[in-house]
Coordinates of C-alpha atoms in Angstrom, one line a residue:
Chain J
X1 CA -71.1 -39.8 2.3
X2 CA -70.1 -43.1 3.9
X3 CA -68.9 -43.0 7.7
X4 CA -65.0 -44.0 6.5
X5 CA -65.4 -41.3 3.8
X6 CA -66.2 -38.6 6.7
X7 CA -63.3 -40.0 9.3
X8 CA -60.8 -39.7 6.0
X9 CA -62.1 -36.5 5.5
X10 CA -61.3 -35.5 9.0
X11 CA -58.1 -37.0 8.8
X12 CA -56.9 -34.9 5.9
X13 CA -58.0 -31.3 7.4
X14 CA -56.5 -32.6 10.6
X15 CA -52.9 -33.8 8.8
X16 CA -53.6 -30.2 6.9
X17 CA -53.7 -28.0 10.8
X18 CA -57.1 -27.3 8.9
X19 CA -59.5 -26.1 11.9
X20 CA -62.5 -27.3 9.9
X21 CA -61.8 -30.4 11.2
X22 CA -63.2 -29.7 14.4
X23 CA -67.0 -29.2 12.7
X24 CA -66.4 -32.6 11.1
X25 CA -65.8 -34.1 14.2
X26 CA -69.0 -32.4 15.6
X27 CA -71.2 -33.3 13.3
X28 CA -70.4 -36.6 13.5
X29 CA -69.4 -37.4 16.9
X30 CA -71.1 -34.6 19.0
X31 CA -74.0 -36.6 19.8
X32 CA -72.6 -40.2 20.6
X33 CA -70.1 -38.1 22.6
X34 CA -72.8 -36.1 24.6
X35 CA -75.4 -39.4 25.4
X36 CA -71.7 -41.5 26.5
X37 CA -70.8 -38.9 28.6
X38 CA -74.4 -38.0 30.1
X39 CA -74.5 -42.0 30.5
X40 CA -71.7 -42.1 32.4
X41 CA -72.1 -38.7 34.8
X42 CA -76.0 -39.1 34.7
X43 CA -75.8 -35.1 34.8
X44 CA -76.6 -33.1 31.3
X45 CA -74.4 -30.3 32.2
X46 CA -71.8 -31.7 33.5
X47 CA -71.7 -34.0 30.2
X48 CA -71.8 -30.5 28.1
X49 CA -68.8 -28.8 30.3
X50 CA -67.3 -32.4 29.8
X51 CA -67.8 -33.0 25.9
X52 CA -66.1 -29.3 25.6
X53 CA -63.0 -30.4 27.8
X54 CA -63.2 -33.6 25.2
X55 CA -62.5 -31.1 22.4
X56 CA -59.8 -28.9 24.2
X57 CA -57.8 -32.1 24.5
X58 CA -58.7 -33.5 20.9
X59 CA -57.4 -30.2 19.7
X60 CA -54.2 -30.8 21.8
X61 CA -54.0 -34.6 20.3
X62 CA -54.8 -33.7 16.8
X63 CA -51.8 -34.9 15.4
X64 CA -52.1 -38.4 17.3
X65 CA -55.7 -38.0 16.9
X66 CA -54.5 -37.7 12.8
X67 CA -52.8 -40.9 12.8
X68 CA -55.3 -42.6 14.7
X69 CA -56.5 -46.1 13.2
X70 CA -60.4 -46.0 14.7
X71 CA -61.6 -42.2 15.0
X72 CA -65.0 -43.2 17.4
X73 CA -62.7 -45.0 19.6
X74 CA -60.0 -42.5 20.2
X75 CA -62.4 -39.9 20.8
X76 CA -64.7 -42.3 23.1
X77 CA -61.2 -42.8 24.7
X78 CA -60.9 -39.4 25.6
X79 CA -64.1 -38.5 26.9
X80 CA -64.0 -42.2 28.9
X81 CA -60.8 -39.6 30.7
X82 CA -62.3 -36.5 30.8
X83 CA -65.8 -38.2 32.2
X84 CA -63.4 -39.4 35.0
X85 CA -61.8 -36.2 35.6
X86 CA -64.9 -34.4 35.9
X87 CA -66.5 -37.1 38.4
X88 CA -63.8 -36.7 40.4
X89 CA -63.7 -32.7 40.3
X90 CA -68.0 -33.1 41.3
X91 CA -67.3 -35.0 44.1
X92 CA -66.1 -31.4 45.5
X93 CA -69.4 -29.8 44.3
X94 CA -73.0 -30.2 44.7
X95 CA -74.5 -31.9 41.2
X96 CA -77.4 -30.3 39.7
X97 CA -80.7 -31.5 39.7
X98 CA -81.2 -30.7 35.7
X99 CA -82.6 -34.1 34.2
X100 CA -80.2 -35.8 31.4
X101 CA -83.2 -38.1 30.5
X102 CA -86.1 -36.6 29.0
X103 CA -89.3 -37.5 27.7
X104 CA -89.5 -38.2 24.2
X105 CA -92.3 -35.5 22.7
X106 CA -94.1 -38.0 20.3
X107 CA -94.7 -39.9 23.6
X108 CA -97.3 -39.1 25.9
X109 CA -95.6 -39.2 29.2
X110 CA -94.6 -37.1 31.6
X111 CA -91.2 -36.4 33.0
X112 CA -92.0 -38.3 36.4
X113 CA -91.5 -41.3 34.2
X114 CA -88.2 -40.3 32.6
X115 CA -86.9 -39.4 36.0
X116 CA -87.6 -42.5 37.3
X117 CA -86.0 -44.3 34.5
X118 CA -82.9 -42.2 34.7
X119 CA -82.7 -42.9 38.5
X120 CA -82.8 -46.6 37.9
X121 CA -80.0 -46.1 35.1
X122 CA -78.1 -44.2 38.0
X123 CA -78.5 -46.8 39.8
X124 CA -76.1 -49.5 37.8
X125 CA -72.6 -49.4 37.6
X126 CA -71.5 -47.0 35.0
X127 CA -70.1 -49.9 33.1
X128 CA -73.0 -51.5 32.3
X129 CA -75.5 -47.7 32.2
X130 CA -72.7 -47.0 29.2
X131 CA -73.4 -50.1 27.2
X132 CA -77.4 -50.3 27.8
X133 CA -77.3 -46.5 26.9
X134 CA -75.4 -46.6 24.1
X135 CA -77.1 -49.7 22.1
X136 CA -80.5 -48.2 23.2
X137 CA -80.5 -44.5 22.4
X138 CA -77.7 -44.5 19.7
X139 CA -78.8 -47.9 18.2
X140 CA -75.2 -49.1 18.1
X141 CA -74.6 -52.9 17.7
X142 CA -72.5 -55.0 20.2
X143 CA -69.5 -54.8 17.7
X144 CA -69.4 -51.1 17.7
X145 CA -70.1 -50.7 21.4
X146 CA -67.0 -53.6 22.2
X147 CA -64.7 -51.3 19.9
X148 CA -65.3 -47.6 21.4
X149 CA -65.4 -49.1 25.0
X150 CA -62.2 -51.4 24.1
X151 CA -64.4 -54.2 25.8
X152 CA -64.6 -58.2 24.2
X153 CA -68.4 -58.5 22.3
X154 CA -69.1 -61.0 25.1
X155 CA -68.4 -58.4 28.0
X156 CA -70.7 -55.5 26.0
X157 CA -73.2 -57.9 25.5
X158 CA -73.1 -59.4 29.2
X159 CA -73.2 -55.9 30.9
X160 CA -75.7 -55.2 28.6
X161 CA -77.6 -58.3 29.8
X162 CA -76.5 -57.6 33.6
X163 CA -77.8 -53.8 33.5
X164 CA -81.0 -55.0 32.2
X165 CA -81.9 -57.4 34.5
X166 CA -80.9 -55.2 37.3
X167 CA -83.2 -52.5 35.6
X168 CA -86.1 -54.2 35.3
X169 CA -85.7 -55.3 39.0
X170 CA -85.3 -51.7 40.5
X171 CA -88.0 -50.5 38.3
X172 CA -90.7 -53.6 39.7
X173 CA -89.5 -52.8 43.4
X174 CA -90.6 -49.3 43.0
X175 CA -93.5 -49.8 41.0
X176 CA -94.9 -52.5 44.4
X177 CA -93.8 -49.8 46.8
X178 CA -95.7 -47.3 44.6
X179 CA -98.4 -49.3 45.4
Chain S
X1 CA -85.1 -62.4 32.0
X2 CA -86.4 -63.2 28.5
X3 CA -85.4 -61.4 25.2
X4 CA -89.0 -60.6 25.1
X5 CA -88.4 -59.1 28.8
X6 CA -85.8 -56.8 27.1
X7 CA -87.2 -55.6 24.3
X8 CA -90.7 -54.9 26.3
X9 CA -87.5 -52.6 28.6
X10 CA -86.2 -51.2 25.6
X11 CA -89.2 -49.9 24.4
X12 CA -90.2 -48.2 27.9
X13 CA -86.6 -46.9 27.9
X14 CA -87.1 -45.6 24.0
X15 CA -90.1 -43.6 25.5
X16 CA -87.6 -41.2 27.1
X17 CA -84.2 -40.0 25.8
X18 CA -80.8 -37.9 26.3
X19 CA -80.8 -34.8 25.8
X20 CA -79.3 -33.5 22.5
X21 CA -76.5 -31.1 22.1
X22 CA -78.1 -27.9 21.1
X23 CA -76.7 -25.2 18.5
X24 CA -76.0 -23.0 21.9
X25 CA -73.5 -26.1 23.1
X26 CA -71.9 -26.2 19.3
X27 CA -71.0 -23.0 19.3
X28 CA -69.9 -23.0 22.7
X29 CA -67.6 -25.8 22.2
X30 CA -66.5 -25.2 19.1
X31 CA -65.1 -21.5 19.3
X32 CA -63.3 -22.8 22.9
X33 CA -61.4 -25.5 20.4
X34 CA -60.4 -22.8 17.6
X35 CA -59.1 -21.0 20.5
X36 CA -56.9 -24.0 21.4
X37 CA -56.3 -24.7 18.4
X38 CA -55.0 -21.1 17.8
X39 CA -52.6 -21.8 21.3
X40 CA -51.3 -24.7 20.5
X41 CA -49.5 -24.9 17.1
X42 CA -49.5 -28.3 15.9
X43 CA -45.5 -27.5 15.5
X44 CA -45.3 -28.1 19.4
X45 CA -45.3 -31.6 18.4
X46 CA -44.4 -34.1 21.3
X47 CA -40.5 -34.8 20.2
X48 CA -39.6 -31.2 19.5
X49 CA -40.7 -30.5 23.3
X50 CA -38.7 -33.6 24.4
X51 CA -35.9 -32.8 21.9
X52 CA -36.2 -29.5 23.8
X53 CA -36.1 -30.7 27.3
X54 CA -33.2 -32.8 26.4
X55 CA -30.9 -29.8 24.5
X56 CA -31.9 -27.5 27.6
X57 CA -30.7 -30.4 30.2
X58 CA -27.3 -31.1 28.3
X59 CA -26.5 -26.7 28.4
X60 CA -27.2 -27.0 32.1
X61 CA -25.4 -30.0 32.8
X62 CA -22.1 -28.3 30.6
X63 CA -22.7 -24.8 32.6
X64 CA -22.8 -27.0 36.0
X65 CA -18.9 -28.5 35.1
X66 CA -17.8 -25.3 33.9
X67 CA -18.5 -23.3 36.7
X68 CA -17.2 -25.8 39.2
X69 CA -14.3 -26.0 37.3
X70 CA -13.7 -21.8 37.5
X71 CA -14.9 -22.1 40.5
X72 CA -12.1 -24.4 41.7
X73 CA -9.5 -22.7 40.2
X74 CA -10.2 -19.4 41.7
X75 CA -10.5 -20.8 45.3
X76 CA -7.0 -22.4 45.1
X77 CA -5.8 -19.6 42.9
X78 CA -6.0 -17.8 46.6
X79 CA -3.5 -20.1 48.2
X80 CA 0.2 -20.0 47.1
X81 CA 3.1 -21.4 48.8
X82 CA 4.6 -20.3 51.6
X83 CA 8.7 -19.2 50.7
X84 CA 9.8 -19.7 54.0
X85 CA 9.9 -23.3 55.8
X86 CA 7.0 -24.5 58.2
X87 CA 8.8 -26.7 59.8
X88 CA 12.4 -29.0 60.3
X89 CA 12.5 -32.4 60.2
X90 CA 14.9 -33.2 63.4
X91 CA 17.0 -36.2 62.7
X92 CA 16.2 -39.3 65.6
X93 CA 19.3 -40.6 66.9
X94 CA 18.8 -43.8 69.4
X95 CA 17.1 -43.3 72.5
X96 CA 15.1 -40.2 70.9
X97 CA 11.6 -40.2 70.4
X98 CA 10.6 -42.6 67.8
X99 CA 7.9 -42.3 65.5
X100 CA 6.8 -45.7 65.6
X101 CA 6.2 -45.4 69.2
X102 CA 2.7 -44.7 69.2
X103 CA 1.4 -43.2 72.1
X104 CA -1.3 -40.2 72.4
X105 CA 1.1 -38.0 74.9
X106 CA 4.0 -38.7 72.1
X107 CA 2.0 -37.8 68.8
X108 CA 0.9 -34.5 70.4
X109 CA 4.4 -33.8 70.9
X110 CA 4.9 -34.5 67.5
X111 CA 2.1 -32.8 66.1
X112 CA 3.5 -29.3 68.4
X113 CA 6.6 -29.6 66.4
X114 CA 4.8 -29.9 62.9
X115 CA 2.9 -26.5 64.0
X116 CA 5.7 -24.7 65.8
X117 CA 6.1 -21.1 63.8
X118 CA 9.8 -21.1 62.0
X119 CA 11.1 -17.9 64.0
X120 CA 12.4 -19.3 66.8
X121 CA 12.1 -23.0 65.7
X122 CA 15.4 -24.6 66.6
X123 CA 15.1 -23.2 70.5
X124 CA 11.2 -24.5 71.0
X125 CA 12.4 -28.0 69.0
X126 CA 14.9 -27.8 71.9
X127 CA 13.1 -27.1 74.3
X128 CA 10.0 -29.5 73.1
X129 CA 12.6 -32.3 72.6
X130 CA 14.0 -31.9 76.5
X131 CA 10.2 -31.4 77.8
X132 CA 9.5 -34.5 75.9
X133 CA 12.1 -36.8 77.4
X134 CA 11.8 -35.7 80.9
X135 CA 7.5 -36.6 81.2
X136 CA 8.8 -40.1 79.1
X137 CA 11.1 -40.5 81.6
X138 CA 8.6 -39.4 84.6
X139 CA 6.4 -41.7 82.9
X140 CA 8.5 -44.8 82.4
X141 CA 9.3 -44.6 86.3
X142 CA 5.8 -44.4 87.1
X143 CA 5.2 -47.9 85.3
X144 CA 4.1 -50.9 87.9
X145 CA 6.5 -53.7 88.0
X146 CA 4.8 -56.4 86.5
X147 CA 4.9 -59.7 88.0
X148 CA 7.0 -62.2 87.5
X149 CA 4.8 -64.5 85.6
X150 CA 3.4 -61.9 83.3
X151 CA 7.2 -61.0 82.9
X152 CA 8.0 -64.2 81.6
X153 CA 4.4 -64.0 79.2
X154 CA 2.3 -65.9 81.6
X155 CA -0.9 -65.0 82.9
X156 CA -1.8 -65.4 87.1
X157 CA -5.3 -66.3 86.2
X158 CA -7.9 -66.8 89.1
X159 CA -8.0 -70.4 90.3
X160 CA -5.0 -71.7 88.0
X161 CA -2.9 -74.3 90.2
X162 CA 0.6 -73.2 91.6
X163 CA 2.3 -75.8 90.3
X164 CA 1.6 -74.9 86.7
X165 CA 3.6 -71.9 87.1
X166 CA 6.5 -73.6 88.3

């Protein structure tokens, strides 16, 4: 099933108050939701407490979220929000140390590596840690990453550019101070 | 940076990767939305609750004028006239007091007249008028006599010659 057959699909059990809707949306968003939001808190439960806020309020918007023209967008509108909220509302409270970057398990490296790499991405302004994280883990083009962010193609491509450079310079610095 | 520079950070980044939501997290998630969903009918759609707001407003704003408006009649419902008089309007012959003549000593005396009771009205008005023409008359004697340039609507200014008030 194509991706415009699935979002129509949606749209219908949404116009229809059909709560299967919701499992649509799961299965096809939950995972670009749950990498945007760890992206931008850099904190894997605080992304899962957030992604479930994101579907309390989609429930709440269903019938905008109905009439809505791009799907991905609306919904990467709303957790853009609740990410916001929820930074704001961990400012109050300690974060957790649980890492939201792991190692991949066909790779042999440890998770020293991966927490390096996500202390680098924590590093760059979340602008630019959204884009690089979102073309690299969920393979999305330029196009796709310029319409869920509501960004110009030139702007997703020159944070992506930006946050790269930057990347590559933290992770040189703390290689020679490794040294 | 090169492209090559990139893609050789892509891949380390590749190497690692988000976590993914687990079935825990779905079902999680998913029975706190059907719980929403159950609380919030889609009827509660955003111009009913306006449409609401704006219906509940109007009944407020119609119990706010009718109230004031029962509210005002009962108040002065509480006050009826009086069938006796208040007061009596004394003709002014010449010489009397006159009501254009303004001074504070004069409108009190007027104003003790206006709240005079009505028993014995026509005695105090008497008496009041007689009280009232003896202190203007104390009080006209006790006026300086001006001098004669002033009489004549000249000023004595400070340093002006004599021979311009001649």
């Amino acid at each position: 099933m194509t991706e415009n057959a699935v979002d129509n699909q949606i749209r219908l059990a949404l116009a229809a108050d059909d709560p299967a809707a919701l499992e649509l949306i799961w299965d096809r968003y939950a995972r670009d939701l749950l990498v945007y939001l760890q992206a931008l808190l850099c904190s894997r439960s605080d992304a899962e407490e957030t992604l479930q806020e994101v579907f309390v309020k989609l429930v709440r918007k269903r019938r905008h979220l109905a009439k809505a023209v791009n799907l991905r967008a609306y919904l990467f509108q709303i957790a853009r929000h609740e990410a916001a909220t929820s930074a704001k509302r961990r400012r109050r409270q300690p974060a957790d140390a649980e890492p939201w970057l792991v190692a991949a398990e066909a790779v042999t490296y440890d998770q020293g590596v991966a927490d390096d790499l996500a202390r680098a991405l924590a590093a760059l302004p979340q602008e630019q840690r959204a884009v690089i994280v979102l073309k690299v883990y969920r393979d999305q083009t330029f196009q796709q990453i310029s319409e869920v962010l509501g960004i110009s193609q030139n702007t997703a491509a020159s944070r992506y550019r930006y946050g790269m450079d930057k990347l590559r310079i933290l992770l040189r610095s703390w290689s020679h101070e490794s040294q | 940076m090169s492209r090559s520079d990139h893609e050789q950070l892509e891949t380390l980044l590749r190497r690692c990767r988000p976590a993914e939501p687990s079935a825990g997290l779905k079902t999680h998630v998913l029975t706190a939305a059907e719980t929403a969903w159950r609380e919030h009918p889609a009827e509660s759609a955003s111009w009913r609750i306006a449409a609401w707001r704006l219906a509940g407003s109007v009944a407020a704003a119609v119990l706010v004028v009718f109230s004031a408006g029962w509210g005002s009649d009962w108040a002065l419902s509480r006050w009826q006239p009086s069938p006796g008089r208040v007061c009596i309007q004394m003709k002014s012959a010449p010489g009397d007091l006159n009501e254009n003549d303004d001074l504070p000593w004069r409108r009190l005396a007027r104003i003790n007249v206006i709240i005079s009771p009505p028993e014995d009205t026509l005695d105090q008005l008497l008496w009041y008028r007689q009280s009232m023409q003896r202190l203007f008359e104390e009080e006209m004697d006790r006026v300086p006599v001006r001098q004669e340039g002033q009489r004549q609507g000249r000023m004595d200014l400070m340093g002006t010659p004599a021979w311009t008030l001649s």
